PDB file of C-alpha atoms in Angstrom:
ATOM      1  CA  GLY A 118     110.167  96.305  89.227  1.00 85.00           C
ATOM      2  CA  ARG A 119     110.714  92.599  89.108  1.00 89.00           C
ATOM      3  CA  GLU A 120     108.929  89.571  87.712  1.00 89.00           C
ATOM      4  CA  GLU A 121     109.353  85.970  88.828  1.00 90.00           C
ATOM      5  CA  GLU A 122     107.129  82.907  88.437  1.00 92.00           C
ATOM      6  CA  ASP A 123     104.967  83.648  91.496  1.00 95.00           C
ATOM      7  CA  PHE A 124     105.940  87.271  92.147  1.00 96.00           C
ATOM      8  CA  LEU A 125     105.380  90.600  90.385  1.00 95.00           C
ATOM      9  CA  TRP A 126     106.597  93.994  91.625  1.00 94.00           C
ATOM     10  CA  LEU A 127     105.334  97.124  89.857  1.00 93.00           C
ATOM     11  CA  CYS A 128     106.896 100.524  90.586  1.00 93.00           C
ATOM     12  CA  PHE A 129     105.649 104.034  89.892  1.00 93.00           C
ATOM     13  CA  ARG A 130     108.407 106.479  90.742  1.00 91.00           C
ATOM     14  CA  THR A 131     108.484 110.272  90.673  1.00 91.00           C
ATOM     15  CA  PRO A 132     111.269 112.563  91.940  1.00 92.00           C
ATOM     16  CA  LYS A 133     109.352 113.068  95.223  1.00 92.00           C
ATOM     17  CA  ASN A 134     107.675 109.704  95.936  1.00 92.00           C
ATOM     18  CA  ASP A 135     107.286 106.063  94.993  1.00 93.00           C
ATOM     19  CA  ARG A 136     104.248 103.821  94.846  1.00 94.00           C
ATOM     20  CA  PHE A 137     104.577 100.063  94.595  1.00 94.00           C
ATOM     21  CA  ILE A 138     102.285  97.117  93.947  1.00 95.00           C
ATOM     22  CA  MET A 139     103.340  93.545  94.718  1.00 96.00           C
ATOM     23  CA  ILE A 140     101.387  90.488  93.652  1.00 96.00           C
ATOM     24  CA  TYR A 141     102.531  87.115  94.899  1.00 97.00           C
ATOM     25  CA  LYS A 142     101.349  83.541  95.272  1.00 97.00           C
ATOM     26  CA  THR A 143     102.365  81.205  98.080  1.00 97.00           C
ATOM     27  CA  PRO A 144     101.232  77.751  99.183  1.00 96.00           C
ATOM     28  CA  ALA A 145      97.925  77.950 101.084  1.00 96.00           C
ATOM     29  CA  TYR A 146      97.957  78.944 104.748  1.00 96.00           C
ATOM     30  CA  GLU A 147      95.414  80.076 107.340  1.00 96.00           C
ATOM     31  CA  LEU A 148      94.578  83.745 106.781  1.00 96.00           C
ATOM     32  CA  THR A 149      95.609  85.243 110.108  1.00 96.00           C
ATOM     33  CA  CYS A 150      97.339  88.580 110.596  1.00 97.00           C
ATOM     34  CA  GLU A 151     100.464  86.826 111.914  1.00 97.00           C
ATOM     35  CA  ASN A 152     100.664  84.445 108.935  1.00 97.00           C
ATOM     36  CA  ILE A 153     100.124  87.202 106.372  1.00 98.00           C
ATOM     37  CA  VAL A 154     102.824  89.379 107.990  1.00 98.00           C
ATOM     38  CA  TYR A 155     105.212  86.399 108.111  1.00 98.00           C
ATOM     39  CA  GLU A 156     104.691  85.650 104.399  1.00 97.00           C
ATOM     40  CA  ARG A 157     104.953  89.326 103.392  1.00 97.00           C
ATOM     41  CA  ASN A 158     108.249  89.714 105.266  1.00 97.00           C
ATOM     42  CA  ARG A 159     109.579  86.484 103.735  1.00 97.00           C
ATOM     43  CA  ILE A 160     108.637  87.623 100.211  1.00 97.00           C
ATOM     44  CA  THR A 161     110.011  91.173 100.525  1.00 96.00           C
ATOM     45  CA  LYS A 162     113.302  89.882 101.946  1.00 96.00           C
ATOM     46  CA  ALA A 163     113.626  87.468  99.021  1.00 95.00           C
ATOM     47  CA  TYR A 164     112.570  89.781  96.176  1.00 94.00           C
ATOM     48  CA  ILE A 165     112.784  93.487  97.022  1.00 93.00           C
ATOM     49  CA  ILE A 166     116.210  95.043  97.076  1.00 85.00           C
ATOM     50  CA  GLY A 167     116.468  98.280  99.017  1.00 83.00           C
ATOM     51  CA  ALA A 168     118.437 101.404  98.146  1.00 81.00           C
ATOM     52  CA  VAL A 169     121.182 100.433 100.610  1.00 88.00           C
ATOM     53  CA  GLN A 170     123.123  97.145 100.410  1.00 90.00           C
ATOM     54  CA  GLY A 171     121.265  94.490 102.421  1.00 91.00           C
ATOM     55  CA  ALA A 172     118.161  96.644 102.943  1.00 93.00           C
ATOM     56  CA  TYR A 173     114.627  95.347 102.387  1.00 94.00           C
ATOM     57  CA  PRO A 174     111.138  96.309 103.615  1.00 95.00           C
ATOM     58  CA  ILE A 175     109.334  94.558 106.476  1.00 97.00           C
ATOM     59  CA  VAL A 176     106.071  95.167 108.292  1.00 98.00           C
ATOM     60  CA  ALA A 177     106.827  97.708 111.045  1.00 97.00           C
ATOM     61  CA  ASP A 178     106.438  96.331 114.554  1.00 91.00           C
ATOM     62  CA  ILE A 179     104.216  99.053 116.029  1.00 93.00           C
ATOM     63  CA  GLU A 180     101.640  98.375 118.735  1.00 94.00           C
ATOM     64  CA  GLY A 181      98.140  98.154 117.278  1.00 94.00           C
ATOM     65  CA  TYR A 182      99.373  97.591 113.697  1.00 96.00           C
ATOM     66  CA  PRO A 183      98.832  96.134 111.276  1.00 97.00           C
ATOM     67  CA  ILE A 184      95.058  96.151 111.395  1.00 97.00           C
ATOM     68  CA  ALA A 185      93.560  92.992 109.881  1.00 97.00           C
ATOM     69  CA  GLU A 186      89.930  92.749 108.757  1.00 96.00           C
ATOM     70  CA  PRO A 187      88.097  89.960 106.929  1.00 96.00           C
ATOM     71  CA  LEU A 188      86.932  91.300 103.564  1.00 89.00           C
ATOM     72  CA  GLN A 189      85.097  89.897 100.574  1.00 85.00           C
ATOM     73  CA  LEU A 190      86.002  91.316  97.162  1.00 79.00           C
ATOM     74  CA  ARG A 191      83.626  90.052  94.483  1.00 77.00           C
ATOM     75  CA  TYR A 192      83.585  86.250  94.958  1.00 79.00           C
ATOM     76  CA  HIS A 193      86.815  86.106  96.957  1.00 80.00           C
ATOM     77  CA  LYS A 194      86.877  85.895 100.727  1.00 85.00           C
ATOM     78  CA  GLY A 195      90.078  87.147 102.215  1.00 94.00           C
ATOM     79  CA  MET A 196      91.839  89.354 104.713  1.00 97.00           C
ATOM     80  CA  GLU A 197      92.887  92.961 104.298  1.00 96.00           C
ATOM     81  CA  LEU A 198      95.817  94.417 106.200  1.00 97.00           C
ATOM     82  CA  ARG A 199      96.554  98.082 106.811  1.00 96.00           C
ATOM     83  CA  GLY A 200      99.797  99.019 108.419  1.00 97.00           C
ATOM     84  CA  LEU A 201     103.221 100.544 108.164  1.00 97.00           C
ATOM     85  CA  TRP A 202     106.369  99.187 106.625  1.00 97.00           C
ATOM     86  CA  ALA A 203     109.922  99.977 107.607  1.00 96.00           C
ATOM     87  CA  SER A 204     113.230  99.112 106.042  1.00 95.00           C
ATOM     88  CA  VAL A 205     115.826  96.833 107.574  1.00 94.00           C
ATOM     89  CA  ARG A 206     119.255  98.596 107.419  1.00 91.00           C
ATOM     90  CA  ASP A 207     117.788 101.840 106.024  1.00 93.00           C
ATOM     91  CA  LYS A 208     115.585 104.745 107.172  1.00 91.00           C
ATOM     92  CA  MET A 209     112.753 104.235 104.689  1.00 92.00           C
ATOM     93  CA  GLY A 210     109.159 103.460 105.558  1.00 95.00           C
ATOM     94  CA  GLY A 211     105.533 104.337 104.958  1.00 96.00           C
ATOM     95  CA  PRO A 212     102.018 102.931 104.825  1.00 96.00           C
ATOM     96  CA  PHE A 213     100.834  99.769 103.079  1.00 97.00           C
ATOM     97  CA  TYR A 214      97.535  98.099 102.231  1.00 97.00           C
ATOM     98  CA  SER A 215      97.204  94.452 101.258  1.00 97.00           C
ATOM     99  CA  TYR A 216      94.536  91.929 100.409  1.00 96.00           C
ATOM    100  CA  THR A 217      95.167  88.190 100.683  1.00 97.00           C
ATOM    101  CA  MET A 218      92.749  85.542  99.442  1.00 95.00           C
ATOM    102  CA  LEU A 219      92.691  81.785  99.136  1.00 93.00           C
ATOM    103  CA  SER A 220      92.725  80.519  95.535  1.00 91.00           C
ATOM    104  CA  ALA A 221      89.536  78.933  94.166  1.00 88.00           C
ATOM    105  CA  ASP A 222      91.031  75.436  94.569  1.00 91.00           C
ATOM    106  CA  ASN A 223      92.298  76.223  98.121  1.00 91.00           C
ATOM    107  CA  THR A 224      95.890  75.238  97.251  1.00 95.00           C
ATOM    108  CA  SER A 225      97.471  78.687  97.366  1.00 96.00           C
ATOM    109  CA  CYS A 226      97.155  82.191  98.747  1.00 96.00           C
ATOM    110  CA  ILE A 227      97.325  85.213  96.475  1.00 96.00           C
ATOM    111  CA  THR A 228      98.282  88.596  97.897  1.00 97.00           C
ATOM    112  CA  VAL A 229      98.019  91.991  96.252  1.00 96.00           C
ATOM    113  CA  ASP A 230      99.907  94.599  98.260  1.00 96.00           C
ATOM    114  CA  GLY A 231     100.335  98.315  97.686  1.00 95.00           C
ATOM    115  CA  PHE A 232     102.841 100.432  99.574  1.00 95.00           C
ATOM    116  CA  VAL A 233     104.006 104.030  99.482  1.00 95.00           C
ATOM    117  CA  TYR A 234     107.288 105.842 100.051  1.00 94.00           C
ATOM    118  CA  ALA A 235     106.784 109.605 100.172  1.00 93.00           C
ATOM    119  CA  PRO A 236     109.109 111.359 102.627  1.00 92.00           C
ATOM    120  CA  GLN A 237     107.912 114.801 103.794  1.00 88.00           C
ATOM    121  CA  GLU A 238     104.605 114.387 101.937  1.00 91.00           C
ATOM    122  CA  ASN A 239     101.059 113.570 103.021  1.00 92.00           C
ATOM    123  CA  LYS A 240     100.683 109.898 102.140  1.00 92.00           C
ATOM    124  CA  ARG A 241      96.896 109.577 102.391  1.00 91.00           C
ATOM    125  CA  ASP A 242      96.116 110.186  98.713  1.00 92.00           C
ATOM    126  CA  PHE A 243      98.956 107.932  97.558  1.00 92.00           C
ATOM    127  CA  LEU A 244      97.745 105.159  99.865  1.00 93.00           C
ATOM    128  CA  ARG A 245      94.174 105.568  98.586  1.00 93.00           C
ATOM    129  CA  GLU A 246      95.544 105.258  95.046  1.00 92.00           C
ATOM    130  CA  VAL A 247      97.363 101.976  95.736  1.00 91.00           C
ATOM    131  CA  GLU A 248      94.387 100.665  97.726  1.00 91.00           C
ATOM    132  CA  ALA A 249      92.094 101.345  94.741  1.00 91.00           C
ATOM    133  CA  ILE A 250      94.507  99.446  92.471  1.00 89.00           C
ATOM    134  CA  VAL A 251      94.665  96.507  94.905  1.00 89.00           C
ATOM    135  CA  LYS A 252      90.867  96.346  95.136  1.00 87.00           C
ATOM    136  CA  SER A 253      90.449  96.567  91.345  1.00 87.00           C
ATOM    137  CA  ILE A 254      92.544  93.494  90.578  1.00 78.00           C
ATOM    138  CA  LYS A 255      90.329  90.533  89.795  1.00 64.00           C
TER     139      LYS A 255
END
């Protein structure tokens, strides 16, 4: 994991799979799929070091993904994204789920993002687990 002023990366690793949660704050921006993907890729490049030198995760460029839907969690209006991530300079990848909301004072965006790496395993249950964690954060 890693902790910075506006970034937290939590890791749950087992011999067969990894589950990750990222929480980060950026200056406010319009909550569009394109903007959220841009910010996620910028953050992961800056903060998440891959297993191979120079590797880092990005949102996979696959037609029809990610899927963005407006969503309200408690009092927060935001945008959820479901998609796939891939690794630059490595062969890792998997599903992710994120929720981005505008802060109460409209000066920043807060994103909670869960992603899974589980080669040769069914990822559905792991993704549901990280999605439940994302949705439980207040």
